[in-house]
């Protein structure tokens, strides 16, 4: 069905664009029989076969007529065709060009490698079906990030931690699924947005998943890796740091112990015997009760380097997460600030990691809230490879019941200036490796897919998966460009649809923020499952997640002058900007400062009035979104229309609940009335 096909439904949205391509739609010339290239060619064939009167033939030699040529730069040159691309094309890059051969035109998709060819083909498909003329499609493109990886928080029992779209597509009943057809379709979807790595199991590695690195399961992991390989995607596994003890029969997992080191070397050699291009390990260690090097008095560099050494001979990498903090805080003790933890743990280790270790850093210093500042670690690790970690799955952003297009949030993070090497030291340059000359760079995200018909539960949440891929390829694309592309490919080019859905997407993050937790304070959710309002839900608990609201004021004082000193982790002038209440941006005020409720924001409103206004407005805007969606009845696929409407209905009801709980809470705390006399429950 259409929901299942996502943005690969291959329905022509504008007949007119065909004029510029049609001339070429007779022959596809392919020299290579490489698997990635044949998958690319098949995809193009499949796409074009959906166009009326197009009947395309795949041949080996350039004919005496116009044609499409698909191949690597080497294939291209072997054909005696000339273009000057050597210096411009990176391995995963591609060019789409029209080249003359005799008296004919050859529409050429030229890849720096087979993967480049695959991405070039999908670019052509995207252009044709997204309504772009050939002239606008011609280009040379290279990925700005070498690693573009999805993390799946899937467990082998089929459940997905923080999954809101059904069960795992990889695992069932404690085994890997037998039928891999859905995984193949997933690989196609990911290849179409140039994702090149997938971690198939949860970062919290439980007993069963610990065994994925053994002979019992590696043959099955290999089956998955074989499918992904055909689409240019490397397979990675999350590992359990305590594996040598839990499955290896050793008495320790101490990273400096020789037996432990050898045990991991054997594991690596075994894995690569099954999967020669295995990507590497993802590790959550010494975090939220997961085992790690701390148990043995060792640090994170000791732990990561030990694994890196085992993978090094095969070209694998260790992706070590920096989400490490004390999750057993005594809330009565005001001295711990969770926001400081990643920096405090990892900054002292800069320069101590092997060159095939990468630190994977969450965008914010807390945990995927709707609004957070950037983690200061991004400007601080000058001698270490780092990846950005985003969360596509909507744990704190509406759980795929609420519409929340996350690309604007991600762009904010990537466009942030760390000033680490003076002005222009954007986070996107840190994570792609260019700012500090790191060996590896990349963007990673926690996937939002499951076995639901639409993959993502909320059909419009497909835009987040799509957006992640497009943005990690090119962080300079705008949120709007990505949204428009996605809408055209998913719904066609009807202007009314475009004019309805694109603004819904673009406003949705702001709207969600309006009726949930205000001004960067975060949390205020029900503990455990993290859905729905609970203002004090995490206030008196051990997780380090507080807003400190009392009858006088609210917010966390993270200043150096009077607070936790967190602002000092940023470079100047960023540190000063946050430290000073007059320059701290409104939207993050309560993240950095504790203020009285009548404190005036830059907007001119008091904090309390801002809370009331945004909560009323947020609900009104959800209702408007629902109204505009209603206008699409009959204009788009009925199944999608209904599935979205069902969720918008839930969003309307639950947004009201948020509004009323939050407004009432603050009214009771302050006794201050809404200036406009709107309904606030007592
Ligand atoms: C938190 C999630 C938890 C994850 C953890 C992580 O609530 O389920 O295990 O992040 O990233 O946001 O490790």
XYZ file of C-alpha atoms and ligand atoms in Angstrom:
695
model
C 0.000 0.000 0.000
C 0.900 3.657 -0.229
C 1.685 4.016 3.457
C 4.149 1.172 3.188
C 5.882 2.607 0.104
C 6.642 5.877 1.891
C 8.467 8.273 -0.440
C 9.208 5.504 -2.950
C 5.709 5.218 -4.366
C 6.832 6.239 -7.840
C 3.828 8.125 -9.019
C 4.584 10.878 -11.421
C 3.460 14.117 -9.908
C 3.914 16.385 -12.869
C 3.563 15.005 -16.401
C 5.272 18.075 -17.790
C 8.648 17.334 -16.219
C 8.736 14.193 -18.357
C 9.467 16.270 -21.463
C 12.999 16.920 -20.326
C 13.770 13.268 -19.571
C 11.725 11.237 -22.006
C 14.382 11.294 -24.659
C 16.575 9.140 -22.482
C 14.021 6.611 -21.348
C 14.845 3.896 -23.870
C 18.088 2.357 -22.821
C 20.017 2.018 -19.616
C 23.625 1.145 -20.271
C 25.364 -0.744 -17.467
C 28.780 -2.356 -17.666
C 29.149 -3.606 -14.146
C 27.495 -6.589 -12.535
C 28.235 -5.388 -9.020
C 25.350 -6.084 -6.654
C 24.896 -2.514 -5.461
C 24.796 -1.319 -9.038
C 22.286 -3.968 -10.097
C 20.086 -3.043 -7.172
C 20.322 0.577 -8.290
C 19.453 -0.308 -11.879
C 16.524 -2.449 -10.780
C 15.238 0.394 -8.677
C 15.384 2.772 -11.594
C 13.688 0.239 -13.813
C 10.968 -0.298 -11.257
C 10.436 3.434 -10.911
C 10.335 4.126 -14.631
C 8.063 1.194 -15.351
C 5.421 3.112 -13.428
C 5.409 5.768 -16.118
C 2.943 5.260 -18.920
C 4.434 4.250 -22.284
C 7.942 3.930 -20.959
C 9.550 0.624 -21.786
C 13.194 0.619 -20.961
C 15.842 -1.864 -22.011
C 19.019 -2.625 -20.110
C 22.021 -3.030 -22.381
C 25.795 -3.247 -22.103
C 27.043 -0.893 -24.782
C 26.225 2.666 -25.599
C 23.786 2.589 -28.533
C 23.528 4.976 -31.431
C 20.889 7.008 -29.710
C 20.336 8.904 -26.508
C 20.514 6.769 -23.398
C 21.119 6.636 -19.676
C 24.513 5.458 -18.537
C 24.990 4.128 -15.027
C 28.376 3.352 -13.546
C 31.379 4.334 -11.511
C 33.861 6.866 -12.753
C 36.066 3.953 -13.832
C 33.241 2.320 -15.810
C 32.613 5.651 -17.405
C 36.171 6.183 -18.489
C 36.399 2.635 -19.791
C 33.648 3.636 -22.206
C 35.877 6.342 -23.638
C 33.665 9.053 -22.189
C 35.312 12.133 -20.812
C 34.494 14.223 -17.793
C 36.780 15.907 -15.389
C 35.504 14.619 -12.079
C 38.495 12.944 -10.436
C 39.145 15.719 -8.029
C 35.547 16.624 -7.382
C 34.002 13.268 -6.664
C 34.390 11.627 -3.265
C 33.916 7.901 -2.965
C 30.233 8.131 -2.039
C 29.551 11.135 -4.224
C 27.947 11.169 -7.640
C 27.461 13.341 -10.679
C 24.441 13.579 -12.926
C 25.561 14.952 -16.267
C 24.658 14.978 -19.907
C 27.693 13.934 -21.930
C 28.078 13.862 -25.724
C 29.002 10.645 -27.469
C 29.177 10.896 -31.230
C 25.983 12.732 -32.047
C 24.045 11.516 -29.095
C 23.454 12.562 -25.540
C 24.265 10.273 -22.694
C 22.521 11.059 -19.438
C 25.210 9.829 -17.097
C 24.985 8.854 -13.471
C 28.574 8.625 -12.390
C 29.497 7.437 -8.934
C 32.772 7.837 -7.099
C 32.132 4.215 -6.148
C 29.262 1.742 -6.396
C 27.585 3.454 -3.440
C 27.917 6.760 -5.215
C 26.161 5.214 -8.216
C 23.321 4.034 -5.978
C 22.865 7.497 -4.466
C 23.022 9.056 -7.909
C 20.262 6.798 -9.168
C 18.062 7.686 -6.223
C 18.801 11.328 -6.862
C 17.556 10.947 -10.417
C 14.441 9.113 -9.226
C 13.800 11.775 -6.601
C 14.105 14.481 -9.202
C 11.767 12.866 -11.738
C 9.078 11.981 -9.219
C 9.525 15.129 -7.183
C 8.720 17.287 -10.199
C 12.180 18.622 -11.074
C 13.188 19.122 -14.682
C 16.392 17.523 -15.902
C 18.166 20.861 -15.973
C 17.516 21.312 -12.269
C 18.525 17.765 -11.497
C 22.010 17.936 -13.032
C 24.600 18.188 -10.286
C 27.697 16.961 -8.562
C 27.075 15.950 -4.971
C 29.217 14.593 -2.176
C 28.089 13.645 1.323
C 29.110 16.146 3.959
C 29.218 13.399 6.554
C 30.986 10.127 5.860
C 28.982 8.172 8.457
C 25.170 8.330 8.348
C 23.949 5.700 10.729
C 20.678 4.615 12.283
C 20.538 3.122 15.747
C 17.738 0.689 16.447
C 16.747 0.188 20.037
C 15.309 -3.248 19.160
C 15.306 -6.187 21.543
C 15.343 -9.800 20.441
C 11.950 -10.491 21.992
C 10.614 -8.169 19.295
C 9.953 -5.187 21.520
C 11.518 -1.812 20.774
C 12.703 0.437 23.570
C 10.994 3.788 22.996
C 9.386 2.412 19.857
C 6.002 3.803 18.797
C 5.447 2.008 15.519
C 4.913 -1.620 16.329
C 7.364 -4.446 16.835
C 10.889 -4.952 15.598
C 11.439 -5.696 11.920
C 14.678 -7.538 12.810
C 13.791 -9.760 15.749
C 10.976 -12.027 16.847
C 10.716 -14.599 19.639
C 14.350 -14.125 20.617
C 15.681 -14.858 17.145
C 16.367 -12.966 13.968
C 13.365 -13.033 11.650
C 13.357 -15.656 8.907
C 11.701 -13.671 6.151
C 13.964 -10.802 5.170
C 11.704 -9.175 2.591
C 10.733 -6.353 4.904
C 14.380 -5.747 5.737
C 15.098 -5.534 2.030
C 12.416 -2.887 1.617
C 13.881 -1.070 4.578
C 17.304 -1.192 2.935
C 15.798 0.389 -0.189
C 14.230 3.165 1.851
C 17.491 3.844 3.643
C 19.600 3.719 0.497
C 17.278 6.237 -1.120
C 18.289 8.737 1.581
C 21.916 7.590 1.593
C 22.019 6.071 5.054
C 25.118 3.854 5.102
C 25.065 2.157 8.490
C 22.586 0.388 10.734
C 22.944 -0.801 14.315
C 20.310 -3.493 14.626
C 20.059 -3.963 18.410
C 19.357 -1.804 21.444
C 22.154 0.075 23.214
C 20.842 -1.543 26.373
C 22.157 -5.010 25.620
C 20.317 -7.619 27.667
C 21.056 -11.278 28.150
C 19.762 -12.519 24.811
C 21.288 -9.746 22.690
C 24.641 -10.296 24.364
C 24.735 -13.536 22.384
C 24.465 -11.865 18.984
C 28.270 -12.000 18.744
C 28.350 -15.793 19.090
C 28.157 -18.639 16.571
C 24.576 -19.159 17.621
C 23.425 -15.904 16.045
C 26.160 -14.653 13.737
C 24.892 -16.714 10.800
C 21.610 -14.843 11.142
C 23.262 -11.464 11.596
C 25.171 -12.296 8.423
C 21.899 -12.808 6.539
C 20.815 -9.318 7.497
C 24.237 -7.878 6.684
C 24.079 -9.503 3.239
C 20.820 -7.735 2.450
C 22.072 -4.377 3.687
C 25.384 -4.719 1.848
C 23.539 -4.793 -1.466
C 22.302 -1.310 -0.640
C 25.589 0.136 0.569
C 24.711 -0.221 4.240
C 27.092 -1.616 6.843
C 25.793 -3.588 9.778
C 26.866 -2.774 13.336
C 26.034 -4.360 16.698
C 25.570 -2.931 20.164
C 27.648 -4.980 22.565
C 27.573 -5.698 26.273
C 30.789 -4.586 27.928
C 30.513 -7.451 30.392
C 30.319 -10.101 27.636
C 33.594 -11.815 28.626
C 31.996 -12.586 31.985
C 28.424 -13.141 30.855
C 29.074 -15.391 27.873
C 32.844 -15.922 27.807
C 33.318 -17.741 31.070
C 35.982 -15.273 32.236
C 36.013 -13.924 35.754
C 36.547 -10.322 34.682
C 35.785 -7.854 31.873
C 38.656 -5.565 32.897
C 39.785 -3.854 29.681
C 43.438 -4.018 30.686
C 43.378 -7.762 31.359
C 45.150 -9.786 28.651
C 42.643 -12.600 28.672
C 39.847 -10.084 28.179
C 41.687 -8.385 25.339
C 42.261 -11.718 23.619
C 38.691 -12.753 24.142
C 37.497 -9.682 22.258
C 40.086 -10.237 19.536
C 38.680 -13.706 18.997
C 35.173 -12.292 18.877
C 36.233 -9.756 16.261
C 37.911 -12.362 14.121
C 34.818 -14.535 14.293
C 32.468 -11.695 13.371
C 34.563 -10.714 10.371
C 34.688 -14.307 9.184
C 30.912 -14.055 8.797
C 30.660 -10.400 7.825
C 33.809 -9.112 6.147
C 32.576 -5.509 6.033
C 31.129 -5.447 9.561
C 30.900 -1.815 10.708
C 31.813 -2.134 14.358
C 30.484 -1.897 17.900
C 28.188 0.616 19.542
C 28.692 0.797 23.292
C 26.665 2.198 26.158
C 28.923 1.717 29.153
C 28.714 2.860 32.764
C 25.395 4.511 32.102
C 21.983 3.741 33.532
C 23.149 0.516 35.157
C 24.987 -0.824 32.110
C 28.352 -2.420 32.836
C 31.569 -0.647 31.873
C 35.210 -0.021 32.689
C 34.409 1.851 35.949
C 33.815 -1.488 37.672
C 37.512 -2.221 37.270
C 38.759 1.247 38.139
C 39.419 1.970 34.443
C 38.190 4.889 32.373
C 36.233 5.176 29.139
C 39.369 5.448 27.011
C 40.677 2.176 28.442
C 37.378 0.507 27.633
C 36.975 1.918 24.142
C 40.594 1.388 23.114
C 40.558 -2.248 24.137
C 37.633 -2.888 21.769
C 39.138 -0.650 19.097
C 42.294 -2.700 19.102
C 40.287 -5.849 18.483
C 38.452 -4.290 15.504
C 41.396 -2.382 14.066
C 42.853 -5.138 11.858
C 39.527 -5.397 10.030
C 38.797 -1.697 9.652
C 35.969 -1.660 12.220
C 35.192 1.223 14.533
C 34.055 1.544 18.122
C 31.245 4.002 18.642
C 31.309 4.883 22.313
C 28.387 6.857 23.697
C 28.933 9.851 25.976
C 25.469 9.566 27.545
C 27.066 8.910 30.914
C 25.746 10.533 34.071
C 24.762 9.757 37.627
C 21.221 8.409 37.500
C 21.083 7.908 41.261
C 21.172 11.520 42.413
C 19.806 12.458 45.814
C 17.470 15.262 44.805
C 18.027 16.917 48.175
C 21.645 17.440 47.240
C 21.871 20.464 44.960
C 25.513 19.931 43.995
C 25.022 17.583 41.028
C 24.052 18.998 37.638
C 23.300 16.271 35.130
C 23.876 18.674 32.232
C 27.565 18.798 33.148
C 28.121 15.055 33.119
C 29.140 14.270 29.522
C 31.726 17.031 29.463
C 33.053 16.195 32.920
C 33.425 12.540 31.998
C 34.950 12.909 28.547
C 36.752 16.224 28.207
C 39.693 15.022 30.345
C 40.103 12.065 27.962
C 40.485 14.122 24.793
C 43.489 12.796 22.896
C 43.459 9.453 24.692
C 41.266 7.521 22.257
C 42.535 5.394 19.387
C 41.830 6.691 15.909
C 39.124 4.097 15.250
C 37.111 5.200 18.274
C 34.307 7.685 17.797
C 32.372 9.342 20.612
C 28.650 9.513 19.929
C 27.251 12.615 21.625
C 23.566 13.456 22.066
C 22.636 16.871 20.727
C 21.611 18.181 24.133
C 23.283 17.786 27.524
C 20.172 16.239 29.107
C 18.153 13.821 27.003
C 16.316 14.587 23.757
C 13.953 17.181 25.210
C 11.915 19.397 22.903
C 14.326 22.270 23.601
C 17.887 22.052 24.892
C 21.099 23.936 24.235
C 23.822 22.105 22.322
C 26.060 19.784 24.330
C 29.249 21.786 25.033
C 31.334 18.669 24.381
C 30.997 19.403 20.648
C 33.365 22.330 20.873
C 35.656 20.664 23.365
C 36.950 17.413 21.849
C 39.715 18.633 19.562
C 41.621 15.372 19.259
C 38.774 12.861 19.184
C 36.365 11.674 16.484
C 32.785 12.590 17.316
C 29.361 11.734 15.893
C 26.140 13.627 16.521
C 23.326 11.556 18.034
C 19.759 12.650 17.306
C 16.558 10.900 18.281
C 14.055 10.328 15.501
C 11.828 8.147 17.613
C 9.599 10.636 19.414
C 10.185 9.630 23.016
C 9.828 13.125 24.453
C 8.253 14.710 21.411
C 4.813 13.146 21.227
C 5.487 9.444 20.680
C 4.262 9.445 17.089
C 0.782 10.362 18.268
C 1.621 14.050 18.035
C 2.948 15.613 14.874
C 6.479 16.835 15.447
C 8.714 17.391 12.427
C 12.155 17.332 13.962
C 14.328 18.667 11.154
C 14.193 22.265 12.477
C 15.409 21.079 15.880
C 18.282 19.156 14.287
C 19.243 22.081 12.096
C 19.385 24.361 15.093
C 21.880 21.981 16.671
C 24.005 21.612 13.523
C 23.998 25.334 12.792
C 25.035 26.276 16.307
C 28.337 28.129 16.511
C 30.622 26.656 19.184
C 33.288 29.344 18.586
C 35.795 26.560 19.325
C 38.117 27.932 16.667
C 36.642 31.392 16.450
C 33.500 32.522 14.711
C 32.040 30.019 12.229
C 32.943 26.904 14.235
C 29.560 25.361 13.602
C 28.561 22.067 15.119
C 28.049 20.657 11.610
C 31.757 21.255 10.981
C 32.685 19.579 14.236
C 30.666 16.468 13.493
C 31.743 16.112 9.861
C 35.320 16.139 11.104
C 36.467 19.220 9.225
C 36.830 21.702 12.088
C 39.444 19.775 14.052
C 40.630 17.533 11.210
C 39.153 14.378 12.711
C 39.551 11.099 10.858
C 35.860 10.174 11.073
C 32.738 12.264 11.240
C 29.063 11.584 11.045
C 25.491 11.919 12.159
C 23.581 9.138 13.855
C 19.976 8.902 14.914
C 17.739 6.580 16.853
C 15.269 5.211 14.331
C 11.492 5.595 14.578
C 10.443 2.514 12.609
C 8.705 -0.714 13.487
C 6.510 -3.259 11.761
C 3.476 -0.975 11.493
C 2.037 -0.619 7.995
C 3.391 2.915 7.693
C 6.753 1.958 9.280
C 6.538 4.931 11.643
C 3.062 4.638 13.215
C 2.141 8.243 12.431
C 2.367 8.417 8.625
C 3.658 11.984 8.789
C 6.519 10.805 11.012
C 7.996 9.290 7.868
C 9.159 12.825 7.160
C 11.522 12.590 10.123
C 13.204 9.454 8.834
C 13.435 11.029 5.400
C 14.676 14.290 6.872
C 17.368 12.600 8.884
C 18.839 10.988 5.791
C 18.709 14.112 3.674
C 20.139 16.316 6.420
C 22.990 13.987 7.301
C 23.931 13.949 3.605
C 23.704 17.715 3.398
C 23.159 19.773 6.564
C 22.803 22.892 4.444
C 19.420 21.862 3.071
C 16.659 23.880 4.696
C 13.853 22.392 6.761
C 11.429 23.654 4.153
C 13.268 22.178 1.183
C 13.314 18.790 2.865
C 9.648 19.042 3.824
C 8.618 20.015 0.290
C 10.623 17.208 -1.244
C 9.098 14.705 1.113
C 5.532 15.914 0.547
C 5.903 15.782 -3.241
C 7.331 12.277 -3.191
C 4.770 11.023 -0.693
C 1.595 12.805 -1.796
C 2.291 14.106 -5.270
C 2.535 17.664 -6.522
C -0.989 18.941 -5.815
C -0.422 22.520 -4.717
C -3.191 22.372 -2.112
C -1.620 19.367 -0.495
C 1.779 21.031 -0.504
C 0.345 24.242 0.933
C -1.367 22.327 3.700
C 1.151 19.719 4.742
C 4.385 21.715 4.517
C 3.287 24.435 6.989
C 1.904 21.756 9.305
C 5.297 20.097 9.370
C 7.244 23.315 9.730
C 5.197 24.619 12.656
C 4.738 21.350 14.468
C 7.819 21.425 16.661
C 7.037 24.920 17.914
C 3.449 23.943 18.571
C 4.428 20.886 20.567
C 6.812 23.017 22.593
C 4.061 25.551 23.276
C 1.710 23.203 25.103
C 4.389 21.131 26.868
C 7.293 22.251 29.056
C 8.135 25.941 28.717
C 11.328 27.916 28.058
C 13.812 25.064 27.865
C 13.044 23.553 31.255
C 12.152 20.134 29.821
C 10.731 17.012 31.456
C 7.310 17.565 33.109
C 6.285 14.171 31.722
C 4.996 11.012 33.303
C 7.914 9.009 34.645
C 8.816 5.783 32.875
C 6.903 6.026 29.622
C 7.414 9.789 29.164
C 4.046 10.591 27.613
C 1.588 13.167 28.877
C 1.863 15.969 31.420
C 3.173 15.473 34.911
C 4.825 18.674 36.064
C 6.481 17.242 39.142
C 6.811 13.747 37.714
C 10.596 13.846 37.811
C 11.004 16.530 40.453
C 11.774 14.474 43.529
C 13.430 11.502 41.846
C 16.962 10.261 41.343
C 17.420 11.048 37.648
C 18.805 14.573 37.954
C 15.908 16.195 36.105
C 14.562 19.176 38.057
C 12.797 22.482 37.426
C 12.850 23.778 41.011
C 9.488 25.509 40.719
C 8.183 27.002 43.974
C 5.831 29.890 44.745
C 8.555 32.447 43.970
C 10.078 31.213 40.756
C 11.265 28.464 38.438
C 14.353 27.326 36.524
C 17.789 25.816 37.035
C 20.545 28.252 37.846
C 23.431 26.917 35.795
C 25.523 30.081 35.931
C 29.058 30.296 37.213
C 28.175 33.286 39.402
C 25.473 31.697 41.521
C 24.625 28.289 40.074
C 26.075 24.959 39.011
C 28.762 26.489 36.805
C 27.621 24.619 33.729
C 27.899 27.681 31.462
C 31.699 27.523 31.856
C 31.745 24.400 29.678
C 31.064 26.579 26.631
C 33.644 28.630 24.762
C 33.398 32.406 24.788
C 31.349 34.289 23.761
C 28.794 31.465 24.096
C 29.479 31.011 27.801
C 28.850 34.683 28.490
C 25.732 34.753 26.382
C 24.137 32.017 28.496
C 25.597 33.262 31.783
C 24.088 36.704 31.389
C 20.337 36.696 31.900
C 19.987 39.663 29.539
C 21.578 37.862 26.601
C 20.341 34.335 27.304
C 17.746 33.557 24.609
C 14.159 33.406 25.889
C 13.565 29.869 24.698
C 16.348 28.572 26.949
C 15.894 30.940 29.876
C 14.778 28.349 32.402
C 17.469 25.926 31.338
C 20.092 28.414 32.500
C 18.443 30.668 35.077
C 16.128 30.548 38.047
C 13.779 33.513 37.808
C 10.682 34.906 39.529
C 7.408 34.421 37.652
C 7.111 38.122 36.937
C 10.523 38.195 35.263
C 10.155 39.979 31.915
C 11.219 38.074 28.823
C 12.721 39.797 25.805
C 9.325 39.371 24.216
C 8.031 41.824 26.838
C 5.872 39.208 28.555
C 6.329 37.929 32.069
C 7.330 34.297 32.453
C 3.938 33.378 33.907
C 2.008 35.135 31.161
C 4.233 33.462 28.577
C 3.373 30.086 30.069
C -0.356 30.813 29.905
C -0.211 32.316 26.406
C 1.799 29.538 24.828
C -0.331 26.839 26.381
C -3.559 28.359 25.104
C -2.032 29.123 21.733
C -0.496 25.666 21.381
C -3.886 24.005 21.665
C -5.499 26.477 19.246
C -2.798 25.759 16.714
C -3.292 21.992 17.031
C -6.991 22.536 16.375
C -6.108 24.591 13.299
C -3.811 21.856 12.054
C -6.653 19.420 12.352
C -8.937 21.760 10.419
C -6.486 22.169 7.599
C -5.928 18.430 7.436
C -9.699 17.962 7.048
C -9.483 19.899 3.785
C -7.382 17.130 2.306
C -10.214 14.655 2.561
C -10.473 13.101 -0.904
C -7.288 14.762 -2.119
C -4.896 12.193 -0.769
C -4.925 8.470 -0.206
C -7.787 7.667 2.127
C -5.875 5.269 4.298
C -3.220 7.883 5.068
C -5.833 10.582 5.522
C -7.619 8.539 8.172
C -4.497 7.332 9.957
C -3.291 10.911 10.351
C -6.708 12.184 11.374
C -6.939 9.556 14.067
C -3.700 10.843 15.532
C -4.609 14.500 15.187
C -7.725 13.746 17.212
C -5.605 12.265 19.951
C -3.259 15.232 19.749
C -6.121 17.700 20.219
C -7.375 15.909 23.321
C -3.936 15.365 24.831
C -2.726 18.883 24.082
C -5.673 20.191 26.105
C -4.687 17.921 28.952
C -1.141 19.321 28.813
C -2.438 22.884 28.715
C -4.750 22.443 31.666
C -2.304 20.585 33.862
C 0.541 23.013 33.245
C -1.567 26.163 33.537
C -3.302 24.971 36.676
C -0.033 23.969 38.254
C 1.465 27.413 37.771
C -1.709 29.228 38.704
C -1.787 27.324 41.971
C 1.902 27.966 42.619
C 1.680 31.687 41.927
C -1.888 32.828 42.395
C -1.270 35.089 39.389
C -4.267 35.343 37.069
C -4.151 35.149 33.285
C -4.254 38.717 31.914
C -6.936 37.703 29.458
C -9.119 35.858 31.916
C -9.119 32.599 29.993
C -10.243 29.409 31.649
C -7.682 28.024 34.066
C -8.825 25.302 36.402
C -8.307 25.996 40.075
C 16.776 7.717 27.225
C 15.764 6.641 27.106
C 16.310 5.287 27.416
C 17.589 5.047 26.644
C 18.565 6.154 26.963
C 19.829 6.077 26.148
O 14.702 6.938 27.965
O 15.322 4.362 27.066
O 18.143 3.824 26.964
O 17.995 7.379 26.642
O 19.969 6.881 25.233
O 16.298 8.802 26.516
O 20.698 5.261 26.419
